[in-house]
Coordinates of C-alpha atoms in Angstrom, one line a residue:
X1 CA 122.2 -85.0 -332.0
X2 CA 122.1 -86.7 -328.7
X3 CA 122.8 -83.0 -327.2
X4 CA 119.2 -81.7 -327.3
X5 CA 117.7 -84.9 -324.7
X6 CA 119.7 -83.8 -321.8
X7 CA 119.1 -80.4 -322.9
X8 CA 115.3 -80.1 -323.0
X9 CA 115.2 -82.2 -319.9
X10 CA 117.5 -79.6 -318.0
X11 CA 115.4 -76.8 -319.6
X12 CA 112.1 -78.4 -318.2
X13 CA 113.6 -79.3 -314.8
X14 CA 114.5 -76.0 -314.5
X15 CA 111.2 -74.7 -315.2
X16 CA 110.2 -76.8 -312.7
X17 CA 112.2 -75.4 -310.0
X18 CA 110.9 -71.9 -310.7
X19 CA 107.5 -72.8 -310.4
X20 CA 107.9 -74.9 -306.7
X21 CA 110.4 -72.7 -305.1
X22 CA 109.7 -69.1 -306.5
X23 CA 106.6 -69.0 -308.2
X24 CA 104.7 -70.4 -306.1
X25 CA 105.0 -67.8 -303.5
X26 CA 106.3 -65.0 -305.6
X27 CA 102.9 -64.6 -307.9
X28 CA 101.6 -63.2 -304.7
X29 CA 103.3 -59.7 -305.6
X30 CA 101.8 -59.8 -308.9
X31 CA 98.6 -61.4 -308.3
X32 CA 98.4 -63.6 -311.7
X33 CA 97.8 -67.0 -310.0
X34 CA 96.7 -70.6 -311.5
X35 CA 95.2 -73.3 -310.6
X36 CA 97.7 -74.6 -308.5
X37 CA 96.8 -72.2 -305.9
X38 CA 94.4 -74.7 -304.6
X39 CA 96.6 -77.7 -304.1
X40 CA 99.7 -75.8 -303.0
X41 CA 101.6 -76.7 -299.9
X42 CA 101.8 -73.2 -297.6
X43 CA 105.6 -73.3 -297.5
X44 CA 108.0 -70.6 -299.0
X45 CA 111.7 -70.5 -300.3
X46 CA 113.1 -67.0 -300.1
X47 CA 116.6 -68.1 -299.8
X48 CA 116.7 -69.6 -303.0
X49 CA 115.1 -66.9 -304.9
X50 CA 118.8 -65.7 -306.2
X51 CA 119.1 -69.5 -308.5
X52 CA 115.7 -70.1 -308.9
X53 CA 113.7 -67.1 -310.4
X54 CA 115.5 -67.4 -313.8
X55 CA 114.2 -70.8 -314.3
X56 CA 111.4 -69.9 -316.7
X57 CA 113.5 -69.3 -319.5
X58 CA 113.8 -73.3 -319.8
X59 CA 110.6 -72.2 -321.8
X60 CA 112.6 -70.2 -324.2
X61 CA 115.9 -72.7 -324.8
X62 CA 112.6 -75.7 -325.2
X63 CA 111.0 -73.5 -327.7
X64 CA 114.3 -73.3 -329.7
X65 CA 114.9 -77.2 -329.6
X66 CA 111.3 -77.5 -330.6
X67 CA 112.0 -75.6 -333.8
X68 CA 115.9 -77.8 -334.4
X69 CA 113.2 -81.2 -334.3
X70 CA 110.5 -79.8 -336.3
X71 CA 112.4 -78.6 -338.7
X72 CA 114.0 -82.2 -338.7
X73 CA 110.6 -84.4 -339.1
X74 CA 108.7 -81.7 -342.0
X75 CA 112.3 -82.5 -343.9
X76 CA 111.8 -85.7 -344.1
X77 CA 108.2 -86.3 -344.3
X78 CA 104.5 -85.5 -346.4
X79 CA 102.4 -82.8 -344.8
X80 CA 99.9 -85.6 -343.6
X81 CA 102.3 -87.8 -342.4
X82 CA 104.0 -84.9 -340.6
X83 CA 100.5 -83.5 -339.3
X84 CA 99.6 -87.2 -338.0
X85 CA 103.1 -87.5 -336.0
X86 CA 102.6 -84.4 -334.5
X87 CA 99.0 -85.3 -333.4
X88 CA 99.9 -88.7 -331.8
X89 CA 103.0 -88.0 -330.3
X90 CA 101.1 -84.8 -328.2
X91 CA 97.4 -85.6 -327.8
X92 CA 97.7 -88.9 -325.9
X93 CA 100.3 -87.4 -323.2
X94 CA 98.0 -84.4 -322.6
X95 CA 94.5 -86.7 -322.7
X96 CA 97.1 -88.7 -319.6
X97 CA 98.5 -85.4 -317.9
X98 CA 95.3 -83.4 -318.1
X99 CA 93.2 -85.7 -317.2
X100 CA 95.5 -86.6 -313.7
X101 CA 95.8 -83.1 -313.2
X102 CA 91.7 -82.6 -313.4
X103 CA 91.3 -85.3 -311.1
X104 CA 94.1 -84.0 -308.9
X105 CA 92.0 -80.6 -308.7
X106 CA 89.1 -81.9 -308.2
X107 CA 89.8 -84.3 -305.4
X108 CA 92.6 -82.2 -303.3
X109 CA 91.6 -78.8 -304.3
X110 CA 90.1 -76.3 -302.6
X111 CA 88.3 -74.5 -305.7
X112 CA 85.0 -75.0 -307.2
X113 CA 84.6 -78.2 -309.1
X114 CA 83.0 -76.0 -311.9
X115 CA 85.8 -73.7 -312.3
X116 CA 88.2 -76.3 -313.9
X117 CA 85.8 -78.1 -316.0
X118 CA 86.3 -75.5 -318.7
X119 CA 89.8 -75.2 -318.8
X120 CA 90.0 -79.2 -318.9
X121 CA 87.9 -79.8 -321.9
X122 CA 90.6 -76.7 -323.9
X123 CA 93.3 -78.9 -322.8
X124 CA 92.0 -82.0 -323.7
X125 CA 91.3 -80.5 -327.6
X126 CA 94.7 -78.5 -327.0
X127 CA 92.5 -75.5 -328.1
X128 CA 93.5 -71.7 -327.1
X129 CA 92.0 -70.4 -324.0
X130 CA 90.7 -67.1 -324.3
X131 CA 92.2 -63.5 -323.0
X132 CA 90.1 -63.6 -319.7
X133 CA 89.9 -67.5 -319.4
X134 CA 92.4 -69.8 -317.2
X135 CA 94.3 -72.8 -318.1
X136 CA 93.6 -76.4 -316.5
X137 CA 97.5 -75.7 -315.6
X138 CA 99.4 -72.3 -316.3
X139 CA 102.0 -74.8 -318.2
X140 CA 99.5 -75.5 -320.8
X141 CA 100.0 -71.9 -322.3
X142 CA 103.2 -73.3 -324.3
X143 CA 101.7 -76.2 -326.4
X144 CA 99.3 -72.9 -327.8
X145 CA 102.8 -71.7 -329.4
X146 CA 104.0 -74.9 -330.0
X147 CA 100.3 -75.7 -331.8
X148 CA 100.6 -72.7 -333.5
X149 CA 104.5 -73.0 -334.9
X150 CA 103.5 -76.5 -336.1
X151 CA 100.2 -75.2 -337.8
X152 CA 102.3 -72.9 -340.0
X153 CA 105.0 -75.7 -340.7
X154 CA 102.0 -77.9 -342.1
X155 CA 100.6 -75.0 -344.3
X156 CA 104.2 -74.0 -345.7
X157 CA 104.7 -77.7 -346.6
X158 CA 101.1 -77.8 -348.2
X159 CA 102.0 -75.0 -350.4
X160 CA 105.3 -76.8 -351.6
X161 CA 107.1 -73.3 -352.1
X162 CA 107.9 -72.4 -349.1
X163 CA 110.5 -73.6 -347.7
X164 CA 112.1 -73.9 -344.1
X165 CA 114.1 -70.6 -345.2
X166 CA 111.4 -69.1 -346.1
X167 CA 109.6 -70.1 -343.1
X168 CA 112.8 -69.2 -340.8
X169 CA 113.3 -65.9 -342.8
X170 CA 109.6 -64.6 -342.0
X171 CA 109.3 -65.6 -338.4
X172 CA 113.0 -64.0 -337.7
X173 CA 111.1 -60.9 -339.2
X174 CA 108.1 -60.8 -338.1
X175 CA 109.1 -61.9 -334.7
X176 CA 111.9 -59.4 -334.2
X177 CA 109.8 -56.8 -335.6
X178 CA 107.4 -56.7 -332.5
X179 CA 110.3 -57.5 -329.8
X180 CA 112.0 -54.5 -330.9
X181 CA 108.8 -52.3 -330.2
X182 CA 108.2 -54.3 -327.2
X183 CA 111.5 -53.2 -325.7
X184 CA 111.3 -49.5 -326.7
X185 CA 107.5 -49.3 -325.2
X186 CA 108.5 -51.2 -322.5
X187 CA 111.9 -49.3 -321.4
X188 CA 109.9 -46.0 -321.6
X189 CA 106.8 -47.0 -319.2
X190 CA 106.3 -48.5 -316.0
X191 CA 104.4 -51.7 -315.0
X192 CA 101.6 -49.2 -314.1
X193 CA 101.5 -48.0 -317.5
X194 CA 98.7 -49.2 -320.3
X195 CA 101.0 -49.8 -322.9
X196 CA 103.6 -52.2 -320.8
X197 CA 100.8 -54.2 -320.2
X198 CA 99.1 -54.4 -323.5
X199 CA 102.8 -55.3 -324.6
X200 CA 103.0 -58.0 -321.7
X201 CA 100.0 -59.2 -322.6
X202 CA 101.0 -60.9 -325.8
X203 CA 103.5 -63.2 -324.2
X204 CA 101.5 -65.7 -322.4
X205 CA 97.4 -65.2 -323.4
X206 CA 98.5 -64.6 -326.8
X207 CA 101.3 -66.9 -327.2
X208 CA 99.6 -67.9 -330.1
X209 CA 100.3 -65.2 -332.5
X210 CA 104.0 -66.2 -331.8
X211 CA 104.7 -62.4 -331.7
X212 CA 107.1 -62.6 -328.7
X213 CA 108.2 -66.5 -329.2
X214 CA 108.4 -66.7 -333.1
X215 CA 112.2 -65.8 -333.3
X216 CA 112.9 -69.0 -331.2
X217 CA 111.4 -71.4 -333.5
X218 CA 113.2 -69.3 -336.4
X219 CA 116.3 -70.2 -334.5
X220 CA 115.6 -73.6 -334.1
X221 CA 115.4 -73.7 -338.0
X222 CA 118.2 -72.2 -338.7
X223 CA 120.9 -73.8 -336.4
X224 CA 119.1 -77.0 -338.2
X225 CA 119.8 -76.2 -342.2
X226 CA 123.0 -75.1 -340.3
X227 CA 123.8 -78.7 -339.2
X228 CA 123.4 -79.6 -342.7
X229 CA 125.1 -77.3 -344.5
X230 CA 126.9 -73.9 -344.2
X231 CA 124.8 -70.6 -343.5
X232 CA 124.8 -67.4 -346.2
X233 CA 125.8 -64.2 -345.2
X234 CA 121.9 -63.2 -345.6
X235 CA 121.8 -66.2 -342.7
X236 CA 123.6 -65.5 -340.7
X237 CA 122.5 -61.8 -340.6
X238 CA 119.0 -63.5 -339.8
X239 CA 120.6 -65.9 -337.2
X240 CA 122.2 -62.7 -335.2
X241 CA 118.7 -60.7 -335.5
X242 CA 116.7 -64.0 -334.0
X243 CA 119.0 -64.0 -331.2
X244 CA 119.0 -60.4 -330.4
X245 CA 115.3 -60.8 -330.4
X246 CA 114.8 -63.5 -328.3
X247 CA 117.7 -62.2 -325.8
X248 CA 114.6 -58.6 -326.2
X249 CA 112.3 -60.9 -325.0
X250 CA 114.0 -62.6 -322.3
X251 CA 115.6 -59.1 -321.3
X252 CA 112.0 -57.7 -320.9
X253 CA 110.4 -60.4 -319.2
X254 CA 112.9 -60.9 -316.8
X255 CA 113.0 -56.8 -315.8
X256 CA 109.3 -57.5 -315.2
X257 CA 109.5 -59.7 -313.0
X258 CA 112.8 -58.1 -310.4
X259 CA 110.6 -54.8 -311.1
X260 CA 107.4 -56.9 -309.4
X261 CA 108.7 -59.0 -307.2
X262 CA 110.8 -57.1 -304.3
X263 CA 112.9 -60.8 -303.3
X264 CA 114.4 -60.5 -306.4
X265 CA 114.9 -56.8 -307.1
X266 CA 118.7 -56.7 -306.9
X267 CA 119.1 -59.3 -309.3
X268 CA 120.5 -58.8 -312.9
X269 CA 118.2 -59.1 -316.1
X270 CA 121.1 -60.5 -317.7
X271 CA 121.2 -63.4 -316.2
X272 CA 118.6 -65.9 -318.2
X273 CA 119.7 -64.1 -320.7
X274 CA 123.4 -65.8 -320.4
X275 CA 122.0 -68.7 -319.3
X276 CA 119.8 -69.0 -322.6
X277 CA 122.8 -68.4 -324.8
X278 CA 124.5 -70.8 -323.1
X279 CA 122.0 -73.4 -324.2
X280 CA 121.9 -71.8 -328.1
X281 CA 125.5 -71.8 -328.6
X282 CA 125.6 -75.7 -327.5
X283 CA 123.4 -76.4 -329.9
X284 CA 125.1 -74.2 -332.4
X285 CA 128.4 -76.1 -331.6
X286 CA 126.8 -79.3 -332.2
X287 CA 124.9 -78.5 -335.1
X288 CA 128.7 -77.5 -336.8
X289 CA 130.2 -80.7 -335.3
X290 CA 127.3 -82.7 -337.2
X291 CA 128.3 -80.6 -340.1
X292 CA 131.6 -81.0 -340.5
X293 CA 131.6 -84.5 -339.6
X294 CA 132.1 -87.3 -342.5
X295 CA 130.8 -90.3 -340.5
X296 CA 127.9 -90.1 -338.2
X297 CA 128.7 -90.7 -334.7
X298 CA 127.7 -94.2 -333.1
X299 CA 123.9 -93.8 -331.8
X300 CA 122.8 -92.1 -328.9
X301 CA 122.4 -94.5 -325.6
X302 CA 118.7 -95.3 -325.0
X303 CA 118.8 -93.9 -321.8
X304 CA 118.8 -90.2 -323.2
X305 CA 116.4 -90.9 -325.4
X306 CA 113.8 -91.9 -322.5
X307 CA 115.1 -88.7 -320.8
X308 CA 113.7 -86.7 -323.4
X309 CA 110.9 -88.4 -324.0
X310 CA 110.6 -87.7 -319.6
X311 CA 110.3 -84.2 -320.7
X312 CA 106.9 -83.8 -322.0
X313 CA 105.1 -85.3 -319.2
X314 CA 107.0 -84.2 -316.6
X315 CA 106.4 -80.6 -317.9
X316 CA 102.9 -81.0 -318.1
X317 CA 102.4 -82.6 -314.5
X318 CA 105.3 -80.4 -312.6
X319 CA 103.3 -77.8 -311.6
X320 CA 99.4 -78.6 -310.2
X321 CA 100.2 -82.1 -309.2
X322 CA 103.9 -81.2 -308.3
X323 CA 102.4 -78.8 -305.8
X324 CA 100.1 -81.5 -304.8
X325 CA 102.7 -83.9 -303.4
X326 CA 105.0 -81.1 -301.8
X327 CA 101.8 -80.3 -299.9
X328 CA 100.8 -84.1 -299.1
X329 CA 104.7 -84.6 -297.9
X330 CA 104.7 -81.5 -296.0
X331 CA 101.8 -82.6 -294.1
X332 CA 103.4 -85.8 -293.0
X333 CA 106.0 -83.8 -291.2
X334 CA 108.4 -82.9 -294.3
X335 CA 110.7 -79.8 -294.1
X336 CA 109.8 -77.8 -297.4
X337 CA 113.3 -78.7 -298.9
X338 CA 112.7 -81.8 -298.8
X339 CA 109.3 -82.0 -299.8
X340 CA 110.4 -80.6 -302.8
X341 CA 113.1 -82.9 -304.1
X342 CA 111.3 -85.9 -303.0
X343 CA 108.3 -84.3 -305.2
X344 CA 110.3 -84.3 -308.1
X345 CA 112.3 -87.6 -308.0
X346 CA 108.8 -89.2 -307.7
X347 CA 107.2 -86.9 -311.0
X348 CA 110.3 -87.9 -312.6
X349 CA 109.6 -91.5 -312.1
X350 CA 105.9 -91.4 -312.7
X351 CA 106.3 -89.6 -315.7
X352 CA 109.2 -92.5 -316.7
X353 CA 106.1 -94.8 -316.5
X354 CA 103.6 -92.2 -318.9
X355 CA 106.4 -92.3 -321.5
X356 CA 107.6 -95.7 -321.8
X357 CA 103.9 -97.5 -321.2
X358 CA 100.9 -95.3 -320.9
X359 CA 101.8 -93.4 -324.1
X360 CA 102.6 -95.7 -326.1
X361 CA 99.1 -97.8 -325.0
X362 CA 97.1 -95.0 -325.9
X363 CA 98.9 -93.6 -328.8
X364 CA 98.5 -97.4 -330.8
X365 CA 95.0 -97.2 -329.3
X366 CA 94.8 -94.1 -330.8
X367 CA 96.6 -95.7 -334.5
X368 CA 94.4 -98.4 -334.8
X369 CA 91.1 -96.3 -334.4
X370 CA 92.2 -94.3 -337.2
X371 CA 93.5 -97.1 -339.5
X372 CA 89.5 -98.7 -338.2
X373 CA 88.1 -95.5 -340.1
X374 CA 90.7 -95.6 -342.8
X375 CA 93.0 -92.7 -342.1
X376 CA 95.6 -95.1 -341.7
X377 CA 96.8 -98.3 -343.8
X378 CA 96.4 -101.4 -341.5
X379 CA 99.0 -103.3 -340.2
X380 CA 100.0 -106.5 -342.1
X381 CA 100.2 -109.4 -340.2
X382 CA 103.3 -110.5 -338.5
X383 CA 103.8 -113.6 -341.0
X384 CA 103.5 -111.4 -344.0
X385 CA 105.9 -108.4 -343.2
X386 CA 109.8 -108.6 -344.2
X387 CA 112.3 -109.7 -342.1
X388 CA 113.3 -107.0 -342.0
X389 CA 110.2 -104.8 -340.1
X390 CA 109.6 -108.4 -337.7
X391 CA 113.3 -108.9 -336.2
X392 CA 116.0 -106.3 -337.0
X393 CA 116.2 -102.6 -336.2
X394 CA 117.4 -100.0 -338.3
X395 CA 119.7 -97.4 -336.5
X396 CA 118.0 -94.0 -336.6
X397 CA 120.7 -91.8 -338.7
X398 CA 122.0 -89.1 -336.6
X399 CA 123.3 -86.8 -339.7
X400 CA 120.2 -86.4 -342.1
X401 CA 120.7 -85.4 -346.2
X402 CA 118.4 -83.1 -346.8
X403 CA 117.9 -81.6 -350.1
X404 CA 118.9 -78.1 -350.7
X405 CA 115.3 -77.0 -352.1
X406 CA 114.1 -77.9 -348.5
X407 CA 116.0 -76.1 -346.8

């Protein structure tokens, strides 16, 4: 589904618009700020606080993508094999990103060196912060979910009874469960109030648990086994109750934040809520398309691939060493405006270089130090491979078979 490249690239452009033109002077009125407080160019953007403050929910419309793919690769594959892809296809962008944004921090920040060493070594071993502890990045409070979604993907496929159903059916549950609470707590309190925060709370330090952010993934799966083959009545029941739930959880974030932040208090909640169903229903379009269809469409240009592949770094790197280059480029005499845009073009182009030739360097690095230890068969030699493997390349099917039981 050539669909979700563009897609996921739009969503994390997007949330990289909210953090340079809103958040980045609009955390003031909450007082939650990152790292990238110490880098950050003194330049504001209150204008554009009407199309930029929704951008966040890129987060959101990612997270449901993520759960379409993952679906797609635990379908088709062992739990090892599944666990290994999912290993070397994040750790060696974050060991790239992280480490640039350490050394970003520690050579143009204005913080204590000692404050981010911490916070680098968790996102190096992509391992949880805790309640009161910072991230080397805010950003990095995503891959905890993501970490945590995949974690119970591998342990459902080790048991070899539970299914992606299964799997879609409890975190639709579970998920929806606490949303529903959240909401009702949160539309009876005030920001003031102990129990708003304590339900606020579990969105970004415990992302983890996948309390508030569980029903995306479950959403991801299902408009996946719908690409494949038509939903029950019980599934689509579940479908409508994941996307009431995450449209709860959007709702109640985004009444947070017009409630905290007076620039944007006569704005509408609704809005990343449309604009995040927007996204779900192309997806559910093209996942009925794929269905329906008898011959698989001609693969996707190469070009959208790389765009998707853009995503990940440029996600990781947007924010901290975004902030860092707006600031340089306003220093050279740069309006703010154009600061920004400049910023951007050049992430996208850096990050254009992580993808296509610093990832892959360090994920075969990576490959061949396992295969060294024997978690991995070694390589044959070029002379003793099929043709096949040395000269030809086999299309990547768009439409995948899966079996029923998997699904």
């Amino acid at each position: 589904m050539p669909l979700l490249d563009p897609l996921r690239f739009a969503a994390a452009l997007g949330v990289a618009i909210f953090h340079q033109m809103f958040w980045s002077w609009a955390w003031v009125s909450i007082g939650v700020p990152g790292f990238e407080r110490h880098v950050a160019a003194d330049v504001l953007y209150p204008s554009a606080a009407p199309y930029t403050w929704f951008g966040w929910v890129g987060v959101e419309i990612f997270f449901v993508i993520s759960g379409f793919v993952i679906a797609n690769s635990a379908s088709q594959t062992s739990p090892g094999a599944f666990l290994l892809g999912r290993a070397l296809r994040l750790y060696p962008a974050v060991w790239v990103c992280a480490t640039a944004t350490f050394l970003v921090l520690l050579l143009f920040g204005s913080g204590a060196a000692s404050e981010t060493i911490l916070p680098y070594i968790h996102a190096m071993l992509m391992v949880p912060k805790s309640v009161t502890g910072q991230w080397l990045d805010e950003v990095y409070w995503t891959l905890a979910a993501e970490t945590a979604f995949y974690g119970l993907v591998f342990c459902a496929m080790l048991t070899k009874t539970i299914t992606l159903r299964h799997l879609a059916f409890g975190l639709t549950i579970y998920s929806a469960i606490f949303n529903a609470v959240a909401l009702a707590v949160l539309s009876c309190t005030t920001p003031s109030d102990l129990p708003y925060l304590v339900i606020l709370m579990f969105r970004v330090p415990c992302a983890a648990f996948l309390l508030t952010h569980g029903c995306f993934f479950a959403l991801g799966i299902w408009l996946f086994i719908s690409a494949n083959r038509g939903l029950t009545a019980l599934e689509q029941i579940a479908v409508a109750v994941t996307c009431l739930a995450g449209a709860a959880e959007i709702y109640f974030f985004a009444s947070f934040l017009l409630t905290s932040v007076p620039a944007i208090a006569d704005q509408s909640a609704l809005v990343p809520v449309a604009v995040w169903a927007a996204a779900v229903l192309l997806i559910a379009l093209a996942a009925k398309r794929n269905r329906q269809s008898d011959i698989a469409p001609a693969e996707a240009p190469a070009y959208l691939r790389t765009l998707g592949l853009i995503t990940y770094p440029l996600y990781l790197t947007h924010n901290v060493i975004g902030a860092a280059i707006i600031r340089a480029l306003v220093d050279c005499g740069l309006d703010a405006t154009s600061a920004l845009w400049i910023a951007l073009g050049l992430l996208v182009l850096v990050c254009w270089f992580i993808c296509v030739k610093i990832e892959p360097a360090v994920r075969s690095a990576l490959m061949q130090a396992l295969s060294h230890f024997g978690k991995l068969p070694r390589r044959q030699p070029a002379s003793r491979r099929p043709a096949l493997s040395r000269g030809l390349r086999l299309p990547v099917p768009v439409k995948v078979k899966v079996a029923t039981s998997q699904l």
